[in-house]
Coordinates of C-alpha atoms and ligand atoms in Angstrom, one line a residue:
M1 CA 57.1 65.4 -9.4
P2 CA 54.7 67.6 -6.7
Q3 CA 52.4 66.5 -4.3
A4 CA 48.1 67.3 -4.9
A5 CA 47.6 69.4 -1.9
E6 CA 45.5 67.6 0.7
P7 CA 41.6 67.6 0.4
L8 CA 39.4 69.8 2.9
I9 CA 37.9 67.4 5.5
L10 CA 34.7 68.2 5.5
D11 CA 34.1 67.0 9.5
G12 CA 30.6 65.8 10.5
I13 CA 32.0 65.0 14.4
A14 CA 33.3 68.8 14.7
L15 CA 29.6 70.7 13.6
R16 CA 27.7 67.8 15.3
D17 CA 29.0 69.0 18.4
L18 CA 28.6 72.7 17.3
M19 CA 24.9 72.2 16.2
V20 CA 24.4 70.7 19.3
T21 CA 26.2 73.5 21.6
R22 CA 23.9 76.0 19.5
I23 CA 21.1 73.7 20.1
G24 CA 21.5 74.1 23.7
A25 CA 22.0 77.6 24.0
R26 CA 19.0 77.7 21.5
M27 CA 16.7 76.3 24.4
A28 CA 18.8 77.9 27.5
A29 CA 17.6 81.6 25.4
A30 CA 14.1 80.3 25.1
G31 CA 13.7 79.5 29.0
N32 CA 14.6 75.5 28.6
P33 CA 10.5 74.6 27.3
K34 CA 10.1 71.0 28.1
I35 CA 10.8 69.2 24.3
C36 CA 10.6 65.8 23.9
L37 CA 11.8 63.3 21.0
A38 CA 10.1 60.0 21.6
T39 CA 12.0 56.9 19.5
V40 CA 10.2 53.8 18.7
L41 CA 12.3 50.6 18.8
V42 CA 10.6 47.4 17.8
G43 CA 13.1 44.1 18.0
D44 CA 16.4 43.2 18.6
D45 CA 18.6 45.0 15.9
A46 CA 22.0 45.3 17.6
P47 CA 22.7 48.6 14.9
S48 CA 19.5 50.1 15.8
H49 CA 19.9 49.4 19.4
T50 CA 23.3 52.0 18.9
Y51 CA 21.5 54.6 16.9
V52 CA 19.0 55.1 19.1
R53 CA 21.2 55.0 22.4
N54 CA 23.1 58.1 20.4
K55 CA 20.5 59.7 19.6
H56 CA 19.3 60.3 23.3
K57 CA 22.9 60.8 24.1
F58 CA 22.7 63.6 21.9
A59 CA 19.2 64.9 22.7
A60 CA 20.4 65.5 26.4
A61 CA 23.4 66.7 25.8
A62 CA 21.3 69.5 23.7
G63 CA 18.9 70.1 26.1
L64 CA 16.2 68.0 24.8
Q65 CA 13.8 65.4 26.9
S66 CA 13.7 62.2 25.1
R67 CA 11.4 59.1 25.6
N68 CA 12.6 55.6 24.5
E69 CA 9.8 53.4 23.4
V70 CA 10.8 49.3 22.7
L71 CA 8.9 46.6 22.1
P72 CA 9.7 43.1 21.5
A73 CA 10.8 41.7 17.9
T74 CA 7.1 39.7 18.2
A75 CA 5.2 43.0 18.6
P76 CA 2.0 42.4 16.6
Q77 CA 1.0 45.1 14.5
R78 CA -1.6 46.5 16.2
E79 CA 0.3 47.2 19.4
V80 CA 3.0 49.1 17.1
E81 CA 0.5 50.8 16.0
D82 CA -1.4 51.7 19.5
L83 CA 1.8 53.1 20.5
V84 CA 2.2 55.6 17.5
R85 CA -1.3 56.7 18.1
Q86 CA -0.8 57.5 21.8
L87 CA 2.7 59.4 20.8
A88 CA 1.0 61.2 17.8
S89 CA -1.9 62.3 20.3
D90 CA 0.5 63.3 23.2
P91 CA 0.9 67.3 23.4
T92 CA 4.2 66.5 25.8
V93 CA 5.8 64.4 22.8
H94 CA 7.1 67.1 20.1
G95 CA 8.8 64.6 17.7
I96 CA 8.5 60.8 17.0
L97 CA 10.8 58.8 15.2
V98 CA 10.4 55.0 14.4
Q99 CA 13.8 53.2 14.4
Q100 CA 14.3 51.7 10.6
P101 CA 14.0 48.7 9.6
L102 CA 10.7 47.3 11.6
P103 CA 10.6 43.2 11.8
P104 CA 9.6 42.4 8.6
H105 CA 6.3 41.3 9.7
L106 CA 5.1 44.5 10.4
D107 CA 4.2 47.0 7.4
N108 CA 6.3 50.1 7.8
D109 CA 4.1 52.4 5.3
A110 CA 0.9 51.4 7.5
V111 CA 2.9 52.7 10.7
L112 CA 4.3 55.7 9.0
R113 CA 0.9 57.3 8.4
L114 CA 0.4 57.5 11.8
L115 CA 2.5 59.7 12.5
P116 CA 1.2 63.7 11.9
A117 CA 3.7 66.1 9.5
E118 CA 4.8 68.1 12.3
K119 CA 5.7 65.6 14.2
D120 CA 7.7 63.3 12.0
V121 CA 11.5 64.4 12.7
D122 CA 12.3 61.7 10.4
G123 CA 10.6 63.7 7.2
L124 CA 9.6 60.1 5.8
T125 CA 6.3 60.6 5.6
T126 CA 4.1 60.9 2.6
G127 CA 3.1 64.6 4.4
S128 CA 6.6 65.3 4.9
L129 CA 7.9 64.7 1.3
G130 CA 4.8 66.3 -0.1
R131 CA 5.5 69.5 1.8
L132 CA 9.2 69.4 1.1
V133 CA 8.7 69.4 -2.6
R134 CA 6.2 71.6 -2.8
G135 CA 8.3 74.1 -1.0
E136 CA 6.0 74.3 2.3
P137 CA 7.2 74.2 5.6
G138 CA 8.0 71.0 7.1
L139 CA 10.3 68.3 8.4
V140 CA 13.1 67.3 6.0
P141 CA 14.8 63.8 6.0
C142 CA 17.4 63.8 8.6
T143 CA 21.0 62.7 6.3
P144 CA 20.0 65.1 3.3
L145 CA 19.7 67.8 5.4
G146 CA 23.1 66.8 7.3
V147 CA 24.9 66.7 3.6
L148 CA 23.3 70.3 3.2
R149 CA 24.3 71.8 6.3
L150 CA 27.9 70.3 6.0
L151 CA 28.0 72.0 2.8
E152 CA 26.6 75.3 4.0
H153 CA 29.1 75.0 7.0
Y154 CA 32.1 74.3 5.4
K155 CA 31.0 77.6 2.8
I156 CA 31.3 74.9 -0.4
P157 CA 29.4 77.4 -3.2
T158 CA 26.4 75.3 -4.7
S159 CA 24.7 78.0 -6.3
G160 CA 24.9 77.2 -10.1
R161 CA 27.1 74.2 -9.6
H162 CA 26.2 70.8 -10.3
A163 CA 25.4 68.4 -8.3
V164 CA 25.3 64.3 -8.9
I165 CA 23.5 62.3 -6.2
V166 CA 24.4 58.7 -6.9
G167 CA 21.2 57.3 -5.7
R168 CA 17.5 57.4 -5.4
S169 CA 15.8 56.4 -2.4
T170 CA 13.0 58.6 -0.5
L171 CA 15.2 58.3 2.5
V172 CA 18.2 60.0 0.9
G173 CA 19.0 60.3 -3.0
T174 CA 15.4 61.9 -3.4
P175 CA 14.8 64.7 -1.0
L176 CA 18.5 65.4 -1.1
A177 CA 18.3 66.5 -4.7
I178 CA 15.0 68.2 -4.1
L179 CA 16.9 70.0 -1.4
L180 CA 20.2 70.8 -3.4
S181 CA 17.9 72.0 -6.3
R182 CA 15.8 74.9 -4.0
K183 CA 15.8 78.1 -4.7
G184 CA 18.4 80.1 -2.6
V185 CA 20.9 76.6 -2.4
D186 CA 20.2 76.4 -6.7
A187 CA 22.3 73.3 -7.5
T188 CA 21.8 71.8 -10.3
A189 CA 21.0 68.0 -9.4
T190 CA 21.0 64.8 -11.2
I191 CA 19.9 61.7 -9.5
A192 CA 21.9 58.8 -10.6
H193 CA 21.4 55.2 -9.9
S194 CA 21.9 51.5 -11.1
R195 CA 20.8 52.2 -14.2
T196 CA 22.7 55.2 -15.3
T197 CA 25.1 54.9 -18.2
N198 CA 28.6 56.5 -18.0
L199 CA 28.1 56.7 -14.3
A200 CA 32.2 58.2 -13.7
E201 CA 31.6 60.6 -16.8
L202 CA 28.4 62.1 -15.0
C203 CA 30.3 62.0 -11.6
R204 CA 33.6 63.5 -13.5
S205 CA 31.2 66.5 -14.9
A206 CA 29.9 67.0 -11.1
D207 CA 31.5 70.0 -8.4
I208 CA 29.5 68.0 -6.0
V209 CA 29.2 64.2 -5.8
V210 CA 27.1 62.0 -3.6
G211 CA 27.6 58.4 -2.3
A212 CA 24.4 57.5 -1.6
S213 CA 24.5 53.8 -3.1
G214 CA 25.6 51.6 -0.2
Q215 CA 28.0 50.2 -2.9
A216 CA 31.7 50.0 -0.8
K217 CA 34.6 52.5 -2.6
M218 CA 32.3 52.3 -5.6
I219 CA 33.3 56.2 -6.2
G220 CA 36.9 56.5 -7.1
A221 CA 39.5 58.9 -8.9
E222 CA 37.3 58.1 -12.7
H223 CA 34.6 59.9 -10.6
C224 CA 36.8 63.3 -9.5
K225 CA 36.9 66.3 -11.3
P226 CA 39.8 67.9 -9.9
G227 CA 38.6 70.2 -6.9
A228 CA 35.6 68.4 -6.7
T229 CA 33.1 67.8 -3.1
L230 CA 32.5 64.6 -2.7
I231 CA 30.3 63.9 0.3
D232 CA 29.9 60.1 1.6
V233 CA 26.2 58.5 2.9
G234 CA 26.8 55.2 1.8
I235 CA 27.6 52.4 4.7
S236 CA 28.6 48.8 3.7
R237 CA 29.8 47.0 5.9
T238 CA 32.7 43.9 4.4
E239 CA 35.1 41.9 6.0
S240 CA 37.6 44.6 5.9
G241 CA 35.1 47.0 8.2
I242 CA 32.8 49.6 8.1
V243 CA 33.5 51.7 4.8
G244 CA 31.5 54.6 2.4
D245 CA 30.8 54.7 -1.2
I246 CA 33.9 57.0 -1.3
D247 CA 37.2 54.9 -2.0
F248 CA 39.2 58.3 -0.1
E249 CA 42.6 56.9 -0.9
A250 CA 42.1 57.1 -4.4
V251 CA 40.3 60.7 -4.1
K252 CA 42.3 62.7 -1.6
G253 CA 44.9 63.7 -4.5
I254 CA 42.0 65.1 -6.5
A255 CA 39.4 66.0 -4.6
G256 CA 38.7 69.5 -3.4
A257 CA 36.8 68.5 -0.2
V258 CA 35.6 65.3 1.0
T259 CA 34.1 63.5 3.9
P260 CA 35.7 61.2 6.3
M261 CA 34.0 58.1 6.7
P262 CA 33.3 57.4 9.5
G263 CA 32.6 61.0 11.0
G264 CA 31.3 62.8 8.5
T265 CA 27.4 62.2 7.4
G266 CA 26.7 59.8 10.5
P267 CA 27.1 62.5 13.2
M268 CA 25.5 64.6 10.7
T269 CA 22.1 63.0 10.5
I270 CA 21.8 62.7 14.4
A271 CA 22.3 66.7 14.3
C272 CA 20.1 67.1 12.0
L273 CA 17.7 64.6 14.3
L274 CA 18.0 67.3 17.0
E275 CA 16.9 70.3 14.3
N276 CA 14.1 68.5 13.4
T277 CA 12.8 68.1 17.4
L278 CA 12.9 72.1 17.6
S279 CA 11.6 72.4 14.2
A280 CA 9.0 70.2 14.9
A281 CA 8.2 72.0 18.5
A282 CA 8.1 75.4 16.7
L283 CA 5.4 73.7 14.1
Q284 CA 3.6 73.1 17.2
G285 CA 4.0 76.4 18.7
T286 CA 6.4 75.4 21.7
L287 CA 9.1 77.4 20.5
T288 CA 9.3 80.2 18.9
Ligands
NDP1 P1 18.7 52.3 -0.8 O1 19.2 50.9 -1.1 O2 17.4 52.2 -1.0 O3 19.1 53.4 -2.1 C1 20.4 52.5 -3.0 C2 20.0 53.2 -3.9 O4 21.7 53.3 -4.7 C3 19.3 53.2 -5.1 O5 18.9 54.1 -5.9 C4 20.2 52.3 -6.2 O6 19.5 52.1 -7.4 C5 21.3 53.0 -6.3 N1 22.4 52.5 -6.5 C6 22.6 50.6 -5.8 N2 24.0 50.3 -6.5 C7 24.0 51.6 -7.7 C8 25.6 51.5 -8.5 N3 26.3 50.5 -8.7 N4 25.5 52.9 -9.4 C9 24.3 53.5 -9.2 N5 23.8 53.6 -8.4 C10 23.6 52.2 -7.4 O7 19.8 52.9 0.3 P2 19.3 54.1 1.4 O8 19.2 55.0 0.0 O9 18.4 53.5 2.1 O10 21.0 54.4 1.9 C11 22.0 54.4 0.8 C12 23.0 54.0 2.0 O11 23.2 55.1 2.7 C13 23.3 53.0 2.2 O12 24.7 52.2 2.3 C14 22.8 53.3 3.8 O13 23.2 52.3 4.9 C15 23.2 54.5 3.9 N6 22.7 55.7 4.8 C16 23.2 56.6 5.6 C17 23.5 57.4 6.6 C18 23.9 58.2 7.3 O14 23.6 58.6 8.3 N7 25.0 58.4 6.8 C19 22.0 57.5 6.7 C20 21.1 56.4 5.8 C21 21.6 55.7 5.3 P3 18.7 51.3 -7.8 O15 17.1 52.4 -7.6 O16 17.9 51.8 -9.4 O17 18.0 50.2 -7.2

């Protein structure tokens, strides 16, 4: 029996590194203006500290400045809000990222409401999401933007194609569906969720399937049309380590292209945070 062809691997590490190099070149061409990303980290959640460290590492590699504001897990609401207000009004700070999740005693929505849309590099505020829906210039959530950049870079056709996104959060699934169905990208986007019936059949009808449910390896051979593109956003911590939504071994003989896990959408989220920081500086008139 002939062996199925290996799928194209949508390598997010290679594309992140390319994007960092391009941002560095754009900064140099602009005379290295001082563009600053500020992160706000509350508490001692270990994965959050690792994520923030990585964001600063790649910001520096791209020639951006960064500030890391850390508050103790016990910080009261007012202290967090005062810090965000101060960063919001500081003209030397172009992008602000409040690392999620905040400790449970804090009102996350009240903190996010303090972020001006022009500095909201995570694209999570009502202002940013409103601009996305209305098609106005603004900052788009980093993970969905990273998925779009992967599709563009690896020349995966989207126009007229059917994309099924498994997950409907405001962080990933919903903004991704809006991005993929925007004019110029032109996919027909379907959002699936935990109440969707016949999920496997629905996914099998798709040219592009994005797993953003956080359910370990839930997307397998029965969800995959021959030649389809599968993008893994999900992260599940299991006894055998960190796994995604996609069962890579099950789909690799069927899919036409697939993201590795790790090394797919995670690195792209960081690259798009840097892209958003440049976009924020442009919205504020610091970069042309
Ligand atoms: P949420 O928990 O907010 O949303 C998960 C979504 O998946 C919900 O809409 C839920 O449906 C849906 N869902 C859950 N189980 C099923 C199922 N069995 N079948 C179909 N749909 C299902 O998560 P997030 O959107 O914040 O994150 C999604 C995943 O992506 C997580 O694993 C997260 O860790 C990861 N992530 C990865 C990033 C990266 O850089 N790669 C960045 C951000 C997140 P319902 O609404 O009905 O409950």
